[in-house]
mmCIF file of C-alpha atoms in Angstrom:
data_model
loop_
_atom_site.group_PDB
_atom_site.id
_atom_site.type_symbol
_atom_site.label_atom_id
_atom_site.label_comp_id
_atom_site.label_asym_id
_atom_site.label_seq_id
_atom_site.Cartn_x
_atom_site.Cartn_y
_atom_site.Cartn_z
ATOM 1 C CA GLN A 1 23.087 -2.675 -0.918
ATOM 2 C CA LYS A 2 20.049 -4.093 -0.207
ATOM 3 C CA GLU A 3 18.262 -5.644 -3.254
ATOM 4 C CA VAL A 4 14.949 -7.149 -3.798
ATOM 5 C CA GLU A 5 14.579 -9.120 -6.755
ATOM 6 C CA GLN A 6 11.193 -9.443 -8.688
ATOM 7 C CA ASN A 7 11.057 -11.457 -12.568
ATOM 8 C CA SER A 8 9.867 -8.682 -14.562
ATOM 9 C CA GLY A 9 7.154 -11.056 -16.431
ATOM 10 C CA PRO A 10 4.720 -10.652 -17.819
ATOM 11 C CA LEU A 11 3.291 -13.723 -16.326
ATOM 12 C CA SER A 12 0.106 -14.878 -17.953
ATOM 13 C CA VAL A 13 -1.980 -17.303 -16.738
ATOM 14 C CA PRO A 14 -5.728 -17.921 -17.451
ATOM 15 C CA GLU A 15 -9.139 -16.962 -15.560
ATOM 16 C CA GLY A 16 -9.492 -19.506 -13.027
ATOM 17 C CA ALA A 17 -5.849 -20.576 -12.490
ATOM 18 C CA ILE A 18 -3.235 -19.783 -9.379
ATOM 19 C CA ALA A 19 -0.824 -17.487 -10.215
ATOM 20 C CA SER A 20 2.382 -17.438 -8.058
ATOM 21 C CA LEU A 21 4.910 -14.878 -7.798
ATOM 22 C CA ASN A 22 8.131 -14.926 -6.553
ATOM 23 C CA CYS A 23 10.375 -12.448 -4.808
ATOM 24 C CA THR A 24 14.220 -12.734 -3.340
ATOM 25 C CA TYR A 25 15.876 -10.199 -1.152
ATOM 26 C CA SER A 26 19.519 -10.225 -0.089
ATOM 27 C CA ASP A 27 19.329 -8.371 3.154
ATOM 28 C CA ARG A 28 19.058 -11.408 5.523
ATOM 29 C CA GLY A 29 17.957 -8.786 8.790
ATOM 30 C CA SER A 30 14.823 -8.057 7.061
ATOM 31 C CA GLN A 31 11.947 -8.552 9.300
ATOM 32 C CA SER A 32 9.014 -7.897 7.514
ATOM 33 C CA PHE A 33 7.770 -8.080 4.328
ATOM 34 C CA PHE A 34 4.443 -6.682 1.976
ATOM 35 C CA TRP A 35 2.734 -6.872 -1.436
ATOM 36 C CA TYR A 36 1.455 -4.131 -3.388
ATOM 37 C CA ARG A 37 -0.768 -4.424 -6.176
ATOM 38 C CA GLN A 38 -0.429 -1.210 -9.028
ATOM 39 C CA TYR A 39 -2.839 -0.968 -11.753
ATOM 40 C CA SER A 40 -1.686 0.753 -14.848
ATOM 41 C CA GLY A 41 -1.595 4.608 -14.001
ATOM 42 C CA LYS A 42 -2.784 3.807 -10.294
ATOM 43 C CA SER A 43 -0.551 3.966 -7.065
ATOM 44 C CA PRO A 44 0.333 0.889 -5.135
ATOM 45 C CA GLU A 45 -2.006 -0.735 -2.731
ATOM 46 C CA LEU A 46 -1.564 -2.969 0.020
ATOM 47 C CA ILE A 47 -2.612 -6.431 -0.414
ATOM 48 C CA MET A 48 -0.419 -8.929 2.186
ATOM 49 C CA SER A 49 1.773 -7.977 4.528
ATOM 50 C CA ILE A 50 3.732 -11.553 6.546
ATOM 51 C CA TYR A 51 5.922 -11.088 9.426
ATOM 52 C CA SER A 52 6.604 -14.914 9.963
ATOM 53 C CA ASN A 53 8.257 -17.766 8.498
ATOM 54 C CA GLY A 54 5.274 -19.976 7.042
ATOM 55 C CA ASP A 55 1.997 -18.919 4.885
ATOM 56 C CA LYS A 56 -0.530 -16.398 5.724
ATOM 57 C CA GLU A 57 -3.944 -16.273 3.529
ATOM 58 C CA ASP A 58 -6.454 -13.257 3.323
ATOM 59 C CA GLY A 59 -9.074 -14.568 0.785
ATOM 60 C CA ARG A 60 -7.679 -15.603 -2.298
ATOM 61 C CA PHE A 61 -4.580 -14.256 -1.691
ATOM 62 C CA THR A 62 -1.598 -16.504 0.461
ATOM 63 C CA ALA A 63 1.951 -14.830 1.028
ATOM 64 C CA GLN A 64 4.292 -17.364 2.025
ATOM 65 C CA LEU A 65 7.294 -16.552 3.506
ATOM 66 C CA ASN A 66 11.107 -18.616 3.978
ATOM 67 C CA LYS A 67 13.770 -16.556 5.865
ATOM 68 C CA ALA A 68 16.325 -18.952 5.673
ATOM 69 C CA SER A 69 15.865 -19.230 1.621
ATOM 70 C CA GLN A 70 15.462 -15.020 1.680
ATOM 71 C CA TYR A 71 12.279 -15.600 -0.620
ATOM 72 C CA VAL A 72 8.357 -14.379 -0.464
ATOM 73 C CA SER A 73 5.647 -15.026 -2.322
ATOM 74 C CA LEU A 74 2.277 -14.232 -3.629
ATOM 75 C CA LEU A 75 -0.090 -16.838 -4.777
ATOM 76 C CA ILE A 76 -3.419 -15.409 -6.033
ATOM 77 C CA ARG A 77 -5.773 -18.378 -6.666
ATOM 78 C CA ASP A 78 -8.788 -18.225 -8.930
ATOM 79 C CA SER A 79 -7.273 -15.884 -10.843
ATOM 80 C CA GLN A 80 -9.582 -13.046 -12.618
ATOM 81 C CA PRO A 81 -8.992 -10.401 -15.220
ATOM 82 C CA SER A 82 -9.720 -7.924 -12.979
ATOM 83 C CA ASP A 83 -6.370 -9.066 -10.451
ATOM 84 C CA SER A 84 -4.410 -8.060 -14.133
ATOM 85 C CA ALA A 85 -1.964 -5.542 -12.686
ATOM 86 C CA THR A 86 1.825 -5.344 -11.528
ATOM 87 C CA TYR A 87 2.790 -6.479 -8.305
ATOM 88 C CA LEU A 88 5.614 -5.575 -6.053
ATOM 89 C CA CYS A 89 7.540 -7.074 -3.451
ATOM 90 C CA ALA A 90 8.408 -4.560 -0.760
ATOM 91 C CA VAL A 91 11.147 -5.413 2.554
ATOM 92 C CA ASN A 92 11.383 -3.864 5.499
ATOM 93 C CA ALA A 93 14.659 -3.310 7.082
ATOM 94 C CA LYS A 94 16.288 -1.200 9.593
ATOM 95 C CA GLY A 95 19.098 0.731 8.236
ATOM 96 C CA ASN A 96 21.586 3.239 9.762
ATOM 97 C CA SER A 97 18.616 5.732 10.492
ATOM 98 C CA GLY A 98 15.374 3.622 10.599
ATOM 99 C CA TYR A 99 13.073 1.412 9.149
ATOM 100 C CA ALA A 100 12.885 1.833 5.185
ATOM 101 C CA LEU A 101 10.885 -0.149 2.114
ATOM 102 C CA ASN A 102 12.913 -1.458 -0.428
ATOM 103 C CA PHE A 103 10.821 -2.360 -3.004
ATOM 104 C CA GLY A 104 11.382 -4.825 -6.189
ATOM 105 C CA LYS A 105 10.698 -3.500 -9.585
ATOM 106 C CA GLY A 106 7.300 -5.523 -9.736
ATOM 107 C CA THR A 107 6.084 -8.255 -11.759
ATOM 108 C CA SER A 108 3.685 -7.578 -14.091
ATOM 109 C CA LEU A 109 0.584 -10.113 -14.456
ATOM 110 C CA LEU A 110 -1.566 -10.395 -17.304
ATOM 111 C CA VAL A 111 -4.881 -12.981 -16.347
ATOM 112 C CA THR A 112 -6.610 -14.259 -19.874
ATOM 113 C CA PRO A 113 -10.393 -14.702 -20.012
ATOM 114 C CA GLU B 1 -11.422 7.037 6.535
ATOM 115 C CA ALA B 2 -9.752 9.202 4.464
ATOM 116 C CA GLY B 3 -7.171 8.000 2.521
ATOM 117 C CA VAL B 4 -3.657 9.776 1.726
ATOM 118 C CA ALA B 5 -3.950 13.247 -0.305
ATOM 119 C CA GLN B 6 -2.003 14.711 -2.427
ATOM 120 C CA SER B 7 -1.649 17.669 -5.207
ATOM 121 C CA PRO B 8 -1.419 18.349 -7.849
ATOM 122 C CA ARG B 9 -2.172 15.252 -9.603
ATOM 123 C CA TYR B 10 -0.296 16.313 -12.366
ATOM 124 C CA LYS B 11 2.493 18.845 -12.972
ATOM 125 C CA ILE B 12 4.525 20.100 -16.335
ATOM 126 C CA ILE B 13 7.414 22.548 -16.067
ATOM 127 C CA GLU B 14 10.551 23.367 -18.003
ATOM 128 C CA LYS B 15 14.151 22.254 -16.494
ATOM 129 C CA ARG B 16 15.340 24.637 -14.346
ATOM 130 C CA GLN B 17 12.261 25.489 -12.796
ATOM 131 C CA SER B 18 11.044 25.043 -9.351
ATOM 132 C CA VAL B 19 7.589 22.988 -8.130
ATOM 133 C CA ALA B 20 6.175 22.036 -5.580
ATOM 134 C CA PHE B 21 3.819 18.891 -4.008
ATOM 135 C CA TRP B 22 1.986 18.725 -1.055
ATOM 136 C CA CYS B 23 0.348 15.512 0.669
ATOM 137 C CA ASN B 24 -1.377 14.946 3.644
ATOM 138 C CA PRO B 25 -1.597 11.815 5.749
ATOM 139 C CA ILE B 26 -4.128 9.414 6.496
ATOM 140 C CA SER B 27 -5.324 10.903 10.294
ATOM 141 C CA GLY B 28 -3.712 9.905 13.262
ATOM 142 C CA HIS B 29 -0.964 8.340 11.010
ATOM 143 C CA ALA B 30 2.809 9.681 12.396
ATOM 144 C CA THR B 31 5.178 8.540 9.875
ATOM 145 C CA LEU B 32 5.178 10.017 6.527
ATOM 146 C CA TYR B 33 7.143 8.803 3.245
ATOM 147 C CA TRP B 34 8.030 10.596 0.096
ATOM 148 C CA TYR B 35 9.137 8.335 -2.770
ATOM 149 C CA GLN B 36 10.312 8.464 -6.494
ATOM 150 C CA GLN B 37 9.029 6.191 -8.978
ATOM 151 C CA ILE B 38 10.419 6.061 -12.224
ATOM 152 C CA LEU B 39 8.516 4.153 -15.154
ATOM 153 C CA GLY B 40 9.068 0.697 -15.141
ATOM 154 C CA GLN B 41 10.760 0.523 -11.545
ATOM 155 C CA GLY B 42 9.850 -0.068 -7.623
ATOM 156 C CA PRO B 43 9.113 3.056 -5.564
ATOM 157 C CA LYS B 44 12.378 4.475 -3.921
ATOM 158 C CA LEU B 45 12.214 6.083 -0.648
ATOM 159 C CA LEU B 46 13.444 10.231 -0.597
ATOM 160 C CA ILE B 47 12.763 10.581 3.236
ATOM 161 C CA GLN B 48 11.125 9.623 6.119
ATOM 162 C CA PHE B 49 9.345 11.736 8.434
ATOM 163 C CA GLN B 50 8.526 10.577 12.066
ATOM 164 C CA ASN B 51 5.612 13.218 13.139
ATOM 165 C CA ASN B 52 7.851 16.662 11.958
ATOM 166 C CA GLY B 53 11.123 14.853 12.644
ATOM 167 C CA VAL B 54 13.550 13.523 9.529
ATOM 168 C CA VAL B 55 14.021 10.104 9.983
ATOM 169 C CA ASP B 56 15.561 8.888 7.346
ATOM 170 C CA ASP B 57 16.577 11.424 4.128
ATOM 171 C CA SER B 58 19.670 9.375 2.834
ATOM 172 C CA GLN B 59 18.430 9.199 -0.658
ATOM 173 C CA LEU B 60 17.387 12.684 -0.927
ATOM 174 C CA PRO B 61 19.327 14.891 -3.553
ATOM 175 C CA LYS B 62 19.515 17.540 -1.028
ATOM 176 C CA ASP B 63 21.195 19.612 -3.722
ATOM 177 C CA ARG B 64 17.835 19.701 -5.206
ATOM 178 C CA PHE B 65 15.024 18.345 -3.026
ATOM 179 C CA SER B 66 13.889 19.642 0.253
ATOM 180 C CA ALA B 67 11.134 18.571 2.118
ATOM 181 C CA GLU B 68 9.809 19.467 5.034
ATOM 182 C CA ARG B 69 6.709 18.673 7.500
ATOM 183 C CA LEU B 70 5.265 21.430 9.928
ATOM 184 C CA LYS B 71 3.303 20.425 12.754
ATOM 185 C CA GLY B 72 3.689 17.018 12.285
ATOM 186 C CA VAL B 73 0.809 16.665 9.801
ATOM 187 C CA ASP B 74 0.587 18.008 5.977
ATOM 188 C CA SER B 75 4.378 17.513 4.464
ATOM 189 C CA THR B 76 5.577 19.536 1.380
ATOM 190 C CA LEU B 77 8.356 18.204 -1.251
ATOM 191 C CA LYS B 78 10.236 20.974 -3.239
ATOM 192 C CA ILE B 79 11.964 20.357 -6.366
ATOM 193 C CA GLN B 80 14.610 23.383 -6.978
ATOM 194 C CA PRO B 81 15.946 23.445 -10.260
ATOM 195 C CA ALA B 82 14.404 20.671 -11.675
ATOM 196 C CA LYS B 83 16.413 18.239 -14.254
ATOM 197 C CA LEU B 84 15.107 15.816 -16.844
ATOM 198 C CA GLU B 85 15.648 12.983 -15.268
ATOM 199 C CA ASP B 86 13.053 14.223 -12.447
ATOM 200 C CA SER B 87 10.343 13.303 -14.514
ATOM 201 C CA ALA B 88 8.481 10.463 -12.552
ATOM 202 C CA VAL B 89 5.733 9.619 -10.305
ATOM 203 C CA TYR B 90 6.054 11.199 -6.668
ATOM 204 C CA LEU B 91 4.175 9.300 -4.083
ATOM 205 C CA CYS B 92 3.209 10.214 -0.710
ATOM 206 C CA ALA B 93 2.464 7.541 1.615
ATOM 207 C CA SER B 94 1.856 7.144 5.819
ATOM 208 C CA SER B 95 2.019 4.376 8.151
ATOM 209 C CA ALA B 96 0.017 4.882 12.277
ATOM 210 C CA ARG B 97 3.508 2.655 13.058
ATOM 211 C CA TRP B 98 6.904 3.540 12.782
ATOM 212 C CA GLY B 99 9.596 0.039 12.779
ATOM 213 C CA ILE B 100 8.912 -3.080 11.284
ATOM 214 C CA TYR B 101 5.160 -2.923 11.670
ATOM 215 C CA ASN B 102 4.630 -0.441 9.450
ATOM 216 C CA GLU B 103 2.024 -0.514 6.967
ATOM 217 C CA GLN B 104 2.490 1.887 4.425
ATOM 218 C CA PHE B 105 -0.762 3.311 2.694
ATOM 219 C CA PHE B 106 0.035 5.204 -0.578
ATOM 220 C CA GLY B 107 -1.755 8.593 -2.159
ATOM 221 C CA PRO B 108 -2.741 9.023 -5.740
ATOM 222 C CA GLY B 109 0.695 10.239 -6.496
ATOM 223 C CA THR B 110 2.144 13.346 -8.638
ATOM 224 C CA ARG B 111 2.994 12.799 -12.048
ATOM 225 C CA LEU B 112 6.000 15.281 -13.199
ATOM 226 C CA THR B 113 7.028 15.923 -16.349
ATOM 227 C CA VAL B 114 10.207 18.014 -17.047
ATOM 228 C CA LEU B 115 10.388 19.174 -20.314
#
């Protein structure tokens, strides 16, 4: 069973602070990693993808990957109330029939003004 | 660029009835996915198509769920007969590439309630 684990939260941070969201995965063969943002009642929206160890920055978002530790994180700098949502970690790995995304249950983020 | 389209957006049915969902992927995207998302959970893959061929349907409950993608574009997911536990949001996603670089883009979803 390929597991993707996330703390369900809620993670509460004040406006302007850095929010740190973490994800661990069990399949060492995983090769690509994605972060999705999901507002209540809406569908997931892709915000970051990362394929290599290290950091990848896009605007206020930084994804960090450590394959040895089987750990991927998302940092949101200068958090805004509009960032309040559930953040889903998705891990891609090759199975018997092809590549499939396994999603965590998501971490709920609340940014307070 | 138009996103993934899905219909209907909402559906309420009685248990043992049948229901069908439709998806139109982003133009040019060869790979199409159907996911089921139960409240409080992450999306769970039901079936994956590459063009009009099934790549992975290992988590599709084949006794009641079926899906097809004729002509490699639109897709339909059907449930017959529905059970109470099928109440969920059914998400369709598409990607331009297959393999590890398969960034997936989701449609708005269909919220199914089975009474």
